Coordinates of C-alpha atoms and ligand atoms in Angstrom, one line a residue:
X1 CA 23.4 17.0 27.0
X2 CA 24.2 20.2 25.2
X3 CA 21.8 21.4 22.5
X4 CA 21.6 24.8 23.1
X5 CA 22.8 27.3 20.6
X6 CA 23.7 24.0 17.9
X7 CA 20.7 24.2 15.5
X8 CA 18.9 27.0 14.1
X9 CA 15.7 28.6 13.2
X10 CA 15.5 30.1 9.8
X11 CA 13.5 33.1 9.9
X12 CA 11.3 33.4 6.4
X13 CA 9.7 36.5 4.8
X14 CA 6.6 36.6 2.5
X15 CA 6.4 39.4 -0.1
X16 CA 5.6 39.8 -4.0
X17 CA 7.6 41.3 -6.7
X18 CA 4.6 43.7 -7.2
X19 CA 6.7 46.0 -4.9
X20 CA 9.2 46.9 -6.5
X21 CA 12.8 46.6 -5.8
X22 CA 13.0 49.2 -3.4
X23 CA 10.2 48.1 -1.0
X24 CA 12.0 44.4 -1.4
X25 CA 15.1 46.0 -0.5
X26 CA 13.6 48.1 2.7
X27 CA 11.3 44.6 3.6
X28 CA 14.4 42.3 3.7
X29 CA 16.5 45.5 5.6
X30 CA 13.7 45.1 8.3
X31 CA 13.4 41.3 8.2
X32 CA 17.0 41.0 9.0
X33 CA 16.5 43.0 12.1
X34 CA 13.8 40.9 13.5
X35 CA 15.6 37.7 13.1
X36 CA 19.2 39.5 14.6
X37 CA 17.2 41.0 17.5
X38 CA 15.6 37.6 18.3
X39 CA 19.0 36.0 17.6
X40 CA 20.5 37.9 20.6
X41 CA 17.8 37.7 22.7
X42 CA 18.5 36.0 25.8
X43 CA 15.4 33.4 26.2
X44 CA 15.9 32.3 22.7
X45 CA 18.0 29.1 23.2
X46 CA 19.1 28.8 19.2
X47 CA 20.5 30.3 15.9
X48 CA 17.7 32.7 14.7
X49 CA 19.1 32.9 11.0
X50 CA 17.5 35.5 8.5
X51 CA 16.6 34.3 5.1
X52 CA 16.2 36.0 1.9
X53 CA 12.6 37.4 0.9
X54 CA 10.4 35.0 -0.7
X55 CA 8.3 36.4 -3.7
X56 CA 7.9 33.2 -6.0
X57 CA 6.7 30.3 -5.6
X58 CA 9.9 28.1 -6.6
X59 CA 12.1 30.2 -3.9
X60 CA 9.5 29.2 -1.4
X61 CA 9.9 25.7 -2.5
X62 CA 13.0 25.9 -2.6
X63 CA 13.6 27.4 1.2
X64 CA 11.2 24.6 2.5
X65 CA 12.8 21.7 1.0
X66 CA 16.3 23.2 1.9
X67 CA 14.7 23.2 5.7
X68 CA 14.0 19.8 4.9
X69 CA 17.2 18.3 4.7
X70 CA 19.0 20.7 7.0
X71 CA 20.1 18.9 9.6
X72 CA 20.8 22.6 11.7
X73 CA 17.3 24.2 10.9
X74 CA 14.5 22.9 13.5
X75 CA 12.0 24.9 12.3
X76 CA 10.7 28.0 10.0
X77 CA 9.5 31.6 11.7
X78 CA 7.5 33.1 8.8
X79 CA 6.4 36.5 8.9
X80 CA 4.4 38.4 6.2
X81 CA 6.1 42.1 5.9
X82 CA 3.8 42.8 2.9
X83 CA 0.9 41.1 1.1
X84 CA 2.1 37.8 0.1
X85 CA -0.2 36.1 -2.7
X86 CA -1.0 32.7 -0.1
X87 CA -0.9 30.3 -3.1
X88 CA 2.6 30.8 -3.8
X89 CA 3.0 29.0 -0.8
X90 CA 0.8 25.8 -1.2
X91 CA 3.6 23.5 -3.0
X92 CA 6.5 24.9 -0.1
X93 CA 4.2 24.1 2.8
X94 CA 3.3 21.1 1.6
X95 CA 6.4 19.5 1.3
X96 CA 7.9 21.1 4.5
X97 CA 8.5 18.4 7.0
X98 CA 10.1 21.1 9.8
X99 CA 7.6 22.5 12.5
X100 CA 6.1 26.1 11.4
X101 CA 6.1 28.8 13.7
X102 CA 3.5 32.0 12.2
X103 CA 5.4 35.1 13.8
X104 CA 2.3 38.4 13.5
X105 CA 4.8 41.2 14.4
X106 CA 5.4 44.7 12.8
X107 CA 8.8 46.4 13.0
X108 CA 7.1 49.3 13.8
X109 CA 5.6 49.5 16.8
X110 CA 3.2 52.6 17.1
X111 CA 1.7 54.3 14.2
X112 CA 3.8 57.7 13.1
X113 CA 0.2 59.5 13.6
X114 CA 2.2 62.5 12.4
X115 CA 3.9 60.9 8.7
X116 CA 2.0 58.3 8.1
X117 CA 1.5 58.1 4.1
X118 CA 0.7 55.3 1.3
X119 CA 4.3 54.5 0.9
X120 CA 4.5 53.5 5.0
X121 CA 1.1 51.5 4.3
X122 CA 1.9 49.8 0.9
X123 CA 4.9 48.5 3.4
X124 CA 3.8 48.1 6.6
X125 CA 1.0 45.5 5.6
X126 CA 1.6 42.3 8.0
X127 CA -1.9 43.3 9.7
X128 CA -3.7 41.8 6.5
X129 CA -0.7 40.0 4.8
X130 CA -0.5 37.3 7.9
X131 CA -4.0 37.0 7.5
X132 CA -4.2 35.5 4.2
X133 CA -0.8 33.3 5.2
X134 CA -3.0 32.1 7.9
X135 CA -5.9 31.3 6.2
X136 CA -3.8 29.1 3.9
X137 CA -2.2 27.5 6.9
X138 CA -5.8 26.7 8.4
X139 CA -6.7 25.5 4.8
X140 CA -4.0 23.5 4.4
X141 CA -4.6 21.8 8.5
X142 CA -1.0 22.7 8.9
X143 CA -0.2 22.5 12.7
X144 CA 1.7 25.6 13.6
X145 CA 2.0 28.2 16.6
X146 CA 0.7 32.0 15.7
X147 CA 2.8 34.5 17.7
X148 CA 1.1 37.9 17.9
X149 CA 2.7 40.9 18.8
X150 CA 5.6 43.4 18.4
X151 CA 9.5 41.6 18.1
X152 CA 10.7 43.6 21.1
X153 CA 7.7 42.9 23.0
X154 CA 9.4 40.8 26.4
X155 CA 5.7 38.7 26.5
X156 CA 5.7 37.9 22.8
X157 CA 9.4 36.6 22.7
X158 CA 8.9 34.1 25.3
X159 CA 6.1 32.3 23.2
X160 CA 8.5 32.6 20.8
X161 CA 11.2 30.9 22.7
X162 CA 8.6 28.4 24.3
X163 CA 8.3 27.3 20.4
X164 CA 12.1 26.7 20.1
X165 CA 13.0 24.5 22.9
X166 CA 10.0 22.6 21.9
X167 CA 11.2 22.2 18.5
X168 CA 14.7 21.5 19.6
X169 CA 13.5 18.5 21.8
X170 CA 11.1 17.7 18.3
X171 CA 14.6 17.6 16.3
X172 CA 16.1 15.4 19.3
X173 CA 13.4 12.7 19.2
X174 CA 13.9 12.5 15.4
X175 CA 15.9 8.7 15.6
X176 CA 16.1 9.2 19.4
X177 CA 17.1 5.6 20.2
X178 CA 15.5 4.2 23.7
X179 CA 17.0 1.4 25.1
X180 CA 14.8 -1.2 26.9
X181 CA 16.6 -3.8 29.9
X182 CA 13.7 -6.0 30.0
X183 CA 10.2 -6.0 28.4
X184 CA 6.5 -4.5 30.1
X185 CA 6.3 -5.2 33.9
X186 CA 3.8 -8.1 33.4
X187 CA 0.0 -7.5 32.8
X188 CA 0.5 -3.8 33.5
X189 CA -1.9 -2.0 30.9
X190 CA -1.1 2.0 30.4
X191 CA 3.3 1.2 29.9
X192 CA 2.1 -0.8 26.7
X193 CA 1.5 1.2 23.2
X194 CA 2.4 0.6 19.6
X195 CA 6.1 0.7 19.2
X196 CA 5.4 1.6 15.0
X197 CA 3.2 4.6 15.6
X198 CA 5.1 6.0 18.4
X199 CA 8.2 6.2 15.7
X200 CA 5.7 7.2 12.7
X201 CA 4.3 10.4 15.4
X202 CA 7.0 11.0 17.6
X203 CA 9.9 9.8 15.8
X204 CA 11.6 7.8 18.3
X205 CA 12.7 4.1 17.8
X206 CA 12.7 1.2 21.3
X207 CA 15.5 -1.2 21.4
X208 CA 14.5 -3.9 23.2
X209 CA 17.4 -5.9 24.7
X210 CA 17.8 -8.8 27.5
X211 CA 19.2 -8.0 30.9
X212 CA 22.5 -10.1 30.0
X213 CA 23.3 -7.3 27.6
X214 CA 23.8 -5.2 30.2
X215 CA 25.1 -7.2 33.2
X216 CA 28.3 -7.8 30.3
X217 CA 28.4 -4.4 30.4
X218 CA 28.5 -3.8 34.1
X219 CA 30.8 -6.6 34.7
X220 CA 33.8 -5.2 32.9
X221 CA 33.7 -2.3 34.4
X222 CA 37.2 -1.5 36.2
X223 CA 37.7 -1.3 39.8
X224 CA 39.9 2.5 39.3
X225 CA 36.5 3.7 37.4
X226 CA 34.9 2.3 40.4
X227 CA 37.1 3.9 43.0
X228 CA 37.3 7.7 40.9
X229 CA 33.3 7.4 40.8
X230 CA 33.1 7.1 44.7
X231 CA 34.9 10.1 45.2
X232 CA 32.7 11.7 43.2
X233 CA 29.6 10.6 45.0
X234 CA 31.5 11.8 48.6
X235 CA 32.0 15.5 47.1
X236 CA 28.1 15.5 45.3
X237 CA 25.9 14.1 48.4
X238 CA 25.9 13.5 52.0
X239 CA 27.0 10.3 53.1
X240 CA 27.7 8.5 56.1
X241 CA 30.7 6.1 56.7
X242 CA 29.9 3.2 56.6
X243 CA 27.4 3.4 53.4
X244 CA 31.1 5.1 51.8
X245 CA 32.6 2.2 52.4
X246 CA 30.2 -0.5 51.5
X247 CA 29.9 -3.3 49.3
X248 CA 26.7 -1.9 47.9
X249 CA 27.7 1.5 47.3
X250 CA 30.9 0.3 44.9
X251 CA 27.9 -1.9 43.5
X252 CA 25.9 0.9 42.7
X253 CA 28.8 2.6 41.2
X254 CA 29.6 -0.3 39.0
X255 CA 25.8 -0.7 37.4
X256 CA 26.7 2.5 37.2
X257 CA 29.5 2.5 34.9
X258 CA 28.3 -0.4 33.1
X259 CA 24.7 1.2 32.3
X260 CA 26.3 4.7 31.3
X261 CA 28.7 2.7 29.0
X262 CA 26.4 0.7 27.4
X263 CA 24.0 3.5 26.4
X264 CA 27.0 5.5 25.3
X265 CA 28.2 2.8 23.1
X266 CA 24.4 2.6 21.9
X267 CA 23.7 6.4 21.1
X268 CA 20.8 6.0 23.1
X269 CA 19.1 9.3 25.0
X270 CA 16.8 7.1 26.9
X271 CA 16.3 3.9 28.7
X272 CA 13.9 1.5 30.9
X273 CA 14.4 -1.2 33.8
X274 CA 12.1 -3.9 35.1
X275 CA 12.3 -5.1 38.4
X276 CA 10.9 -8.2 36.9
X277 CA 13.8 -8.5 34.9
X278 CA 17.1 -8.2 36.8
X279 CA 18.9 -11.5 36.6
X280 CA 23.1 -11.3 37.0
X281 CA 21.7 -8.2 38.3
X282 CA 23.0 -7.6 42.2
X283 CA 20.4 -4.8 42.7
X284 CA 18.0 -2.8 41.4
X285 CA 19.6 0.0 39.6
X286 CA 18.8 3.4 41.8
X287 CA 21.5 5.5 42.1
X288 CA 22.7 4.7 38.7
X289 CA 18.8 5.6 37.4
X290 CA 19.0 8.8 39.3
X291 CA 22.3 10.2 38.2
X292 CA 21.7 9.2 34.4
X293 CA 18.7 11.0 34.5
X294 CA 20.5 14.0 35.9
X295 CA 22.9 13.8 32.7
X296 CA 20.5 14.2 30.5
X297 CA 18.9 10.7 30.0
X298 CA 15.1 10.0 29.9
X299 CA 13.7 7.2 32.3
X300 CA 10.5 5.2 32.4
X301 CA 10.6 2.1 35.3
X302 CA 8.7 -1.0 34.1
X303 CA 9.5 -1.0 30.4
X304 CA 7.8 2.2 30.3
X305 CA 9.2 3.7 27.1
X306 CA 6.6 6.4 26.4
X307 CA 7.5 8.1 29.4
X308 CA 11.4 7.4 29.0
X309 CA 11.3 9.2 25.8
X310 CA 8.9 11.9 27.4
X311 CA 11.6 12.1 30.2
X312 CA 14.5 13.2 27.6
X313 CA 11.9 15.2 25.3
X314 CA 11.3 17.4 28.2
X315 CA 14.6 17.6 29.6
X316 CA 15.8 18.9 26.2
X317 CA 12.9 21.8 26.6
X318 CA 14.1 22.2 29.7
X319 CA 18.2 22.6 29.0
X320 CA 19.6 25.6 31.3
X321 CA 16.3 27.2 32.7
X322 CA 16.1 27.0 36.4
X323 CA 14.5 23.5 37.9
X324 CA 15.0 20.2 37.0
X325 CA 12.7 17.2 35.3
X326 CA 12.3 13.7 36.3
X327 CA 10.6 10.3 35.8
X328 CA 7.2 10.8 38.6
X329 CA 4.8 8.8 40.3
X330 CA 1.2 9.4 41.6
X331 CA 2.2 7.4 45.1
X332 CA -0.1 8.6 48.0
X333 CA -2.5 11.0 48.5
X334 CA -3.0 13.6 52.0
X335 CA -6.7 14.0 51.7
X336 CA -7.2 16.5 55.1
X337 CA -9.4 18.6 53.2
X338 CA -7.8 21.9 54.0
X339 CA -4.6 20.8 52.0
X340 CA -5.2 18.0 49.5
X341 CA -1.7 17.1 48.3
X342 CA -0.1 14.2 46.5
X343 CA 3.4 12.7 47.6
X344 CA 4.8 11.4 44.5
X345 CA 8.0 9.4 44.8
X346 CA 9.1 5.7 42.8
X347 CA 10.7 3.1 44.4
X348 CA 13.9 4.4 43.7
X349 CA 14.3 6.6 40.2
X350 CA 13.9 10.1 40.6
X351 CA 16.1 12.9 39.2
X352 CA 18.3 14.5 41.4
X353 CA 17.9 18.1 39.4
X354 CA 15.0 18.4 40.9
X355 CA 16.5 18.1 44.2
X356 CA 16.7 20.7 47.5
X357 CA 20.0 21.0 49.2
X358 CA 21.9 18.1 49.1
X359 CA 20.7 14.8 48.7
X360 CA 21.9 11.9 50.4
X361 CA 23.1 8.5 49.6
X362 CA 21.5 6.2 51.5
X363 CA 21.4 2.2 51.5
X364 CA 17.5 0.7 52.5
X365 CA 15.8 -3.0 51.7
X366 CA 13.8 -3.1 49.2
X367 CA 10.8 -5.1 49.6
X368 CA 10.4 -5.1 45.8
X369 CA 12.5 -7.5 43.2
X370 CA 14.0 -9.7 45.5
X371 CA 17.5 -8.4 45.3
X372 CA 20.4 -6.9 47.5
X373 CA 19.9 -3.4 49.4
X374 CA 19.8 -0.7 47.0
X375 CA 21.8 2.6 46.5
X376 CA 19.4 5.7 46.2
X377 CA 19.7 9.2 46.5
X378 CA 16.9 10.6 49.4
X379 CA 15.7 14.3 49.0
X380 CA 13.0 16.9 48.5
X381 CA 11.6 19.1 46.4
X382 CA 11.7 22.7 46.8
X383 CA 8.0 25.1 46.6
X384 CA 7.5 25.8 42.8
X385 CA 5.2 25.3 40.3
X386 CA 5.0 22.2 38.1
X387 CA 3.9 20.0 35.5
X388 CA 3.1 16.4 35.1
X389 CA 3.1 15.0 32.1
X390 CA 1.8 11.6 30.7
X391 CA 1.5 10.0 26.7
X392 CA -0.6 7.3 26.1
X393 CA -1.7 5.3 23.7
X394 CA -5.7 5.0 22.9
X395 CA -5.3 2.7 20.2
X396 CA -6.3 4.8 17.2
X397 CA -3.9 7.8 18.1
X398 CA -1.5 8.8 21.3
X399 CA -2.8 11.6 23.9
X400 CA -1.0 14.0 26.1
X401 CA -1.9 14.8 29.3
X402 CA -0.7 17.9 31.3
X403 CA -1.4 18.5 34.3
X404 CA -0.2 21.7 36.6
X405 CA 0.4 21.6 40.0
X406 CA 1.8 23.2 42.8
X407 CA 4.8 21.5 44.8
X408 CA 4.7 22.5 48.4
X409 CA 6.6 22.3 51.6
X410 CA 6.2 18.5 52.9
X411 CA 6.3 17.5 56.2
X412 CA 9.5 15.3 57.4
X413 CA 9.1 11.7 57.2
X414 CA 12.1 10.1 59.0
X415 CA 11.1 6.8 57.9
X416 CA 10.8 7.0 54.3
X417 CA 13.8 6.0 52.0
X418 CA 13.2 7.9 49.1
X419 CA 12.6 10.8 47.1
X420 CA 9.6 12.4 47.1
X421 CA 7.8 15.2 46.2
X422 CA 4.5 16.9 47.7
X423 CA 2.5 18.8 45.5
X424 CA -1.5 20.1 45.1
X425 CA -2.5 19.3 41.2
X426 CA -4.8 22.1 39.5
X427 CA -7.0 23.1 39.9
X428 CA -7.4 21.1 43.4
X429 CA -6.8 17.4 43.6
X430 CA -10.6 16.0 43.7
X431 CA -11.4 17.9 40.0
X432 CA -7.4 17.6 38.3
X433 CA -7.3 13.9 40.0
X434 CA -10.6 12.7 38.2
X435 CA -9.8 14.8 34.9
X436 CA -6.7 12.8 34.9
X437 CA -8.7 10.0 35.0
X438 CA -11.5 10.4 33.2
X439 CA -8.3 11.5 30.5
X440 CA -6.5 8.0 31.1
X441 CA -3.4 9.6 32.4
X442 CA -0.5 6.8 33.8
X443 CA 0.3 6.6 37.1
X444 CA 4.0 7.5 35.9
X445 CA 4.9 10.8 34.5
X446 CA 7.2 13.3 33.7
X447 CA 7.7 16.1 36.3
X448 CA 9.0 19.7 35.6
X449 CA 9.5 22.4 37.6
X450 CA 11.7 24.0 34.7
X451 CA 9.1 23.9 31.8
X452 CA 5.2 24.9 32.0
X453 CA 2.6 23.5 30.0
X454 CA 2.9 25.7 27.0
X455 CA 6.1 23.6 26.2
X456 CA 4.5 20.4 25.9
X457 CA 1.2 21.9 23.9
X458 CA 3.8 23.1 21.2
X459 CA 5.5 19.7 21.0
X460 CA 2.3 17.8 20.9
X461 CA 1.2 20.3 17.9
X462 CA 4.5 19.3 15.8
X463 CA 4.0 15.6 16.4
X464 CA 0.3 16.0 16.2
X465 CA -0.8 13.8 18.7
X466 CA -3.9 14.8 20.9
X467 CA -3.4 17.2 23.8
X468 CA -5.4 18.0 26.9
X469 CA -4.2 20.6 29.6
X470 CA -5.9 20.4 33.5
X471 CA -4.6 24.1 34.7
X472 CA -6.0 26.5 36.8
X473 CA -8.8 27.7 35.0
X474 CA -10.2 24.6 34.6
X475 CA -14.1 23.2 34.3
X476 CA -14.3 19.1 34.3
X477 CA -18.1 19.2 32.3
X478 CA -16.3 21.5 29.3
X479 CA -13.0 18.9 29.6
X480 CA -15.7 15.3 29.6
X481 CA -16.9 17.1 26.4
X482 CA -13.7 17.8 25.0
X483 CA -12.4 14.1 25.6
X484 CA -15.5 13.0 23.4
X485 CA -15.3 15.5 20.8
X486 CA -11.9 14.6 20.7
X487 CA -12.4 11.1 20.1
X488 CA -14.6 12.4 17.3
X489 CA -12.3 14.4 15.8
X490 CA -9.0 12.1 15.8
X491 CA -11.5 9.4 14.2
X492 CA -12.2 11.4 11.0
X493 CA -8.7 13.0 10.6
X494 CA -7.1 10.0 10.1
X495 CA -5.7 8.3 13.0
X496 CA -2.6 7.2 14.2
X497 CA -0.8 7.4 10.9
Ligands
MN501 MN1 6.2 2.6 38.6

C-alpha cells in the first residue's frame, strides 16, 4: 500500500467580480498561500493544490465537474476570502461527486487594531462570506466537514488532515474489489448485508469465488518461493526449530503465496475465508491472513465482507501514522469490577502491525474446521488508545459504530495460542458494551490504535451512511434516543439509495 502523497486536494476560493481586479489579484495572492502552507505541512498526507478564484457561476461548474473526473483530486477545500454570492454555487455543488471539506480560516490572524480600514474589511470578509457558503451547503443537505480556525493554527490543521486520509480511503473504496473464498459462515445473521447498496454507499464491489479458485492458486506455487519466504519468516518473528522446519510452516507459506498471488492477479484490496469452506485446503489460512493484512489488505473471517472492506478503508486512513489496524473480535470479557476489560482475539487473523515486540510463529490444533495444525503469529498489544469499528446493515440504510477504548497491559496467559488484545471500551464496559448493543454492533470489528474516531465520522459523512460514536463523554438515555431519532431520520431522507 502506498497512497500517500499520489492524489490531491484542490483547494477552491469564492469571490465576486464586484471587487475589482486588484482585490482578485490580492485574494488569489493569499489563497495560494493557504493551500502552499497546508501543502507542506507535515500531517497533511496529500497534494494540497491551489486553484484559481471562482467569481461566476460557470468557473464554479466548471472546477466541480473537472474534480469530478479527476482521477488525482479526492476532494474540494473551499474557503470564502470575500463575499461570495451562494447561488453561484448551486449548479457546481450539485453536480460535484468529490467529498467537500468547508475550510473558515483568515490569512490574517489578529486584527491590525492599529491600521485597520475599509479596504482591509472589504477583503478580509470570510467571517460572513463562509456563512452564506454554509447556509447554501445546509440548504442544499450537502454532507461536508466545517473547519474553523486560522491555517497556521497546529489544532485546526489536524481536522484538516483527519478529512484527507478519510477521503483518500473514500477514493480507495471507489471500485475497491473484495474477494470472497467461500460464502456467509452458515446462519450467522450480522456478516450478511446487501451486496448492491454497499457498492451504491460505499463504493465497493464482492467477488464471490469457490475455494477451488484459490487452492489452483496455492498449488502452483514453487517450492524456491516457498523456501525464500521461510527465510523471511526466521529474520521477521521468533521461532523455534522444529516449527522452522515443519511441514506446516512450508504449508503456511505456500497458502501464502498462492492467496497473495491470486489477489494480486485480481486487483483486489480485500478478502474473506470461511472455515466452513476450506476444501483442497490443508489448513485454515493464519499466518498467511495475518501477514496480508499487515501489507495493506483488509480482512473479515466468515464471509464477512463489510468489515474486510472496513479493514482496508481504515488501514488507508491509517498509512504511516504510528499503530497499526486489524480485523477484531469481542472474545471474552474480565468482569472483576475494579478493571472491566475485554480480551479480543480471533481464532487466528489478527494483524501483526498492531503487534508488541516480536511475535512468534507458533503451530497449535485447532479445534475449529477440522483441518491440519495451523501456522499463526502469537502476540500482544502494547497500552494505547483505540477504536473499534463495526458497519452494518439495518435493512433500509448501513450504520457505523465506533467505539473508543483503552488497550491495557494484559496479564500472561501461557496457554493461549493467539493474538489478543486487552482493552477497557468507553466509557466503561457495562455502558459502551450495552450501547454497542442496543446499536447492533458485530461481534467482529476493525481495531486501530493508529486512527481515532474523527476518522471514521468523516468517512461515514462522505458515504453518508448513519454514524454513532460511544466515547468518553458518553450518556446511553441521550444515545437510546439518538438510535430512534435516527431511525426516523434515515426513513424520511431516502434510504439506502
Ligand atoms: Mn469470527
Amino acid at each position: 500500500m502506498n497512497n500517500l502523497m499520489t492524489k490531491e486536494v484542490w483547494f477552491i476560493t469564492g469571490s465576486q467580480d464586484l471587487y475589482g481586479p486588484e482585490t482578485l489579484k490580492q485574494v488569489a495572492i493569499d489563497s495560494q498561500k493557504i493551500a502552499a502552507s497546508l501543502s507542506k505541512s507535515k500531517s497533511i498526507s496529500q497534494k494540497v493544490i491551489f486553484k484559481p478564484v471562482l467569481t461566476s457561476p460557470s468557473s464554479i461548474t466548471r472546477i466541480c465537474t473537472e474534480a469530478n473526473s479527476s482521477e488525482k483530486c479526492i476532494g474540494l477545500i473551499a474557503w470564502m476570502h470575500t463575499f461570495s454570492p451562494a447561488k453561484m454555487w448551486i449548479e457546481g455543488l450539485s453536480l460535484l461527486n468529490k467529498p467537500l471539506l468547508h475550510f473558515h480560516t483568515q490569512l490574517n490572524r489578529d486584527i491590525p487594531w492599529d491600521t485597520i480600514d475599509m479596504n482591509f474589511m472589504n477583503l478580509n470578509q470570510s467571517a460572513h462570506g463562509d456563512r452564506e457558503f454554509g447556509f447554501i451547503g445546509t440548504r442544499m443537505r450537502l454532507n461536508r466537514k466545517v473547519v474553523v480556525g486560522h491555517y497556521l493554527d497546529t489544532e485546526t490543521i489536524e481536522r484538516i488532515a483527519v478529512w484527507i486520509r478519510a477521503a483518500a480511503a473514500f477514493n480507495d473504496a471507489q471500485g475497491m474489489k473484495v474477494a470472497r473464498f467461500g460464502d456467509n459462515m452458515r446462519e450467522v445473521a450480522v456478516t450478511e448485508g446487501n451486496k448492491v447498496s454497499a457498492q451504491l454507499k460505499m463504493g465497493y464491489s464482492v467477488y464471490g469465488y469457490g475455494i477451488g479458485d484459490l487452492v489452483k492458486e496455492v498449488n502452483k506455487v514453487s517450492e524456491s518461493g516457498i523456501k525464500k519466504l521461510l527465510t523471511d519468516y526466521a529474520s521477521d518473528y521468533s521461532i523455534t526449530k522444529s516449527v522452522a522446519a515443519s511441514e506446516t510452516l512450508k504449508e503456511a507459506a505456500r497458502i501464502e503465496l498462492g492467496m497473495e498471488s491470486f489477489l494480486k492477479k485480481g486487483d483486489f484490496k480485500a478478502f474473506t475465508t470461511t472455515f466452513e469452506d476450506l476444501h483442497g485446503m490443508r489448513q485454515l489460512p493464519g499466518l498467511a491472513v495475518q501477514r496480508l493484512m499487515a501489507k495493506g489488505y483488509g480482512f473479515g473471517a466468515e464471509g464477512d465482507w463489510k468489515t474486510a472492506a472496513t479493514v482496508r478503508s481504515m488501514k488507508v486512513m491509517a498509512e504511516g501514522l504510528k499503530g497499526g489496524t486489524s480485523f477484531m473480535e469481542d472474545y471474552t470479557y474480565h468482569l472483576d469490577p475494579k478493571n472491566m476489560s475485554v480480551l479480543g482475539a480471533h481464532m487466528l487473523e489478527i494483524c501483526p502491525s498492531i503487534a508488541m515486540g516480536k511475535p512468534s510463529v507458533q503451530v497449535h490444533q485447532l479445534s475449529i474446521g477440522g483441518k491440519e495444525d495451523p501456522a499463526r503469529l502469537v502476540f500482544k498489544t502494547a497500552p494505547a488508545n483505540a477504536i473499534n469499528v463495526s458497519v452494518i446493515d439495518l435493512g433500509n440504510r448501513f450504520r457505523m459504530i465506533v467505539n473508543e477504548v483503552e488497550v491495557i497491559k494484559c496479564p500472561d496467559m501461557p496457554k493461549l495460542p493467539v493474538a489478543s488484545v486487552l482493552w477497557k471500551p468507553m466509557p466503561d464496559l457495562k455502558t459502551g458494551a450495552a450501547a454497542w448493543i442496543l446499536a447492533g454492533g458485530a461481534h467482529h470489528t476493525g481495531f486501530s490504535t493508529a486512527i481515532k474516531a474523527e476518522y471514521l465520522e468523516d468517512f461515514a459523512g462522505m458515504t453518508g451512511i448513519e454514524y454513532v460514536h460511544i466515547g468518553r463523554e458518553f450518556n446511553l438515555s441521550d444515545f437510546r434516543k439518538e438510535l430512534r431519532w435516527n431511525e426516523l431520520y434515515y426513513h424520511l431522507s431516502g434510504g439506502i439509495a
